[in-house]
Coordinates of C-alpha atoms in Angstrom, one line a residue:
D28 CA -4.7 -1.6 -4.1
N29 CA -4.6 -1.1 -7.8
P30 CA -7.8 -1.8 -9.7
S31 CA -7.5 -5.0 -11.8
A32 CA -7.7 -4.9 -15.6
E33 CA -11.0 -6.8 -15.2
E34 CA -12.4 -4.1 -12.9
I35 CA -11.3 -1.3 -15.2
T36 CA -12.8 -3.1 -18.2
E37 CA -16.1 -3.5 -16.3
W38 CA -16.1 0.2 -15.2
H39 CA -15.3 1.4 -18.7
K40 CA -18.2 -0.6 -20.2
K41 CA -20.6 0.5 -17.5
S42 CA -19.6 4.2 -17.7
E43 CA -19.9 4.5 -21.5
L44 CA -17.1 7.1 -21.2
P45 CA -13.9 7.2 -23.3
L46 CA -11.2 5.2 -21.6
K47 CA -8.9 8.3 -21.5
K48 CA -11.3 9.8 -18.9
F49 CA -10.1 7.1 -16.5
F50 CA -6.5 8.5 -16.5
N51 CA -5.3 11.0 -13.9
S52 CA -3.9 13.2 -16.6
S53 CA -2.7 15.8 -14.0
G54 CA -0.7 13.2 -12.0
L55 CA 3.1 13.0 -11.9
K56 CA 3.1 9.3 -13.0
Y57 CA 1.0 10.2 -16.1
R58 CA 3.5 12.9 -17.1
E59 CA 6.6 10.8 -16.3
L60 CA 5.3 8.1 -18.6
G61 CA 4.5 10.6 -21.4
L62 CA 1.0 9.2 -21.7
S63 CA -0.5 12.3 -23.3
K64 CA 1.5 11.4 -26.4
K65 CA 1.4 7.6 -26.1
L66 CA -2.4 7.0 -25.4
P67 CA -3.6 7.9 -28.9
N68 CA -1.4 5.1 -30.3
M69 CA -2.3 2.5 -27.7
D70 CA -5.2 0.1 -28.1
E71 CA -7.8 -0.4 -25.5
K72 CA -6.1 -3.4 -23.9
E73 CA -2.8 -1.6 -23.6
Q74 CA -4.6 1.4 -21.9
I75 CA -6.4 -0.9 -19.5
D76 CA -3.2 -2.8 -18.6
I77 CA -1.3 0.4 -17.9
L78 CA -4.2 1.7 -15.7
A79 CA -4.1 -1.5 -13.8
S80 CA -0.4 -1.3 -13.3
D81 CA -0.4 1.7 -11.1
G82 CA -3.3 3.1 -9.0
M83 CA -1.8 6.6 -9.3
L84 CA -2.8 6.6 -13.0
V85 CA -6.5 6.2 -12.2
K86 CA -8.5 9.4 -11.9
R87 CA -10.2 9.9 -8.6
P88 CA -12.6 10.2 -6.9
I89 CA -14.5 7.3 -8.5
I90 CA -17.9 6.0 -7.5
I91 CA -19.1 2.7 -8.8
D92 CA -22.5 1.1 -8.2
N93 CA -24.7 -1.4 -10.0
N94 CA -25.9 1.2 -12.6
R95 CA -23.2 3.8 -13.1
V96 CA -19.6 4.9 -12.7
L97 CA -18.7 8.5 -11.8
I98 CA -15.1 9.6 -12.4
G99 CA -13.4 12.7 -11.2
F100 CA -15.3 15.4 -9.3
N101 CA -17.8 17.4 -11.4
E102 CA -20.5 18.9 -9.1
E103 CA -23.1 18.9 -11.8
Q104 CA -22.5 15.4 -13.0
W105 CA -22.3 14.0 -9.5
S106 CA -25.5 15.8 -8.4
K107 CA -27.3 14.2 -11.4
G108 CA -25.6 10.8 -11.0
L109 CA -26.3 10.4 -7.3
K110 CA -30.0 11.3 -7.6
K111 CA -30.6 8.4 -10.0

């Protein structure tokens, strides 16, 4: 299932990361849509709506709990994040 716009908005606020970090920028769908050129000209709502439109655009893995959101695998970040 695709995450909803509301879920993505919540994750974005909780993560305190730039919204572009939520995009699977190495994915086929991202490249097909030409998002590397389009994202800088899109507002936050447009970016959230496009993320919610197709789960293949959302970077994985993603861990969400009450206090944090970890996106994409980065061993150092995940080690620190999971120890909190």
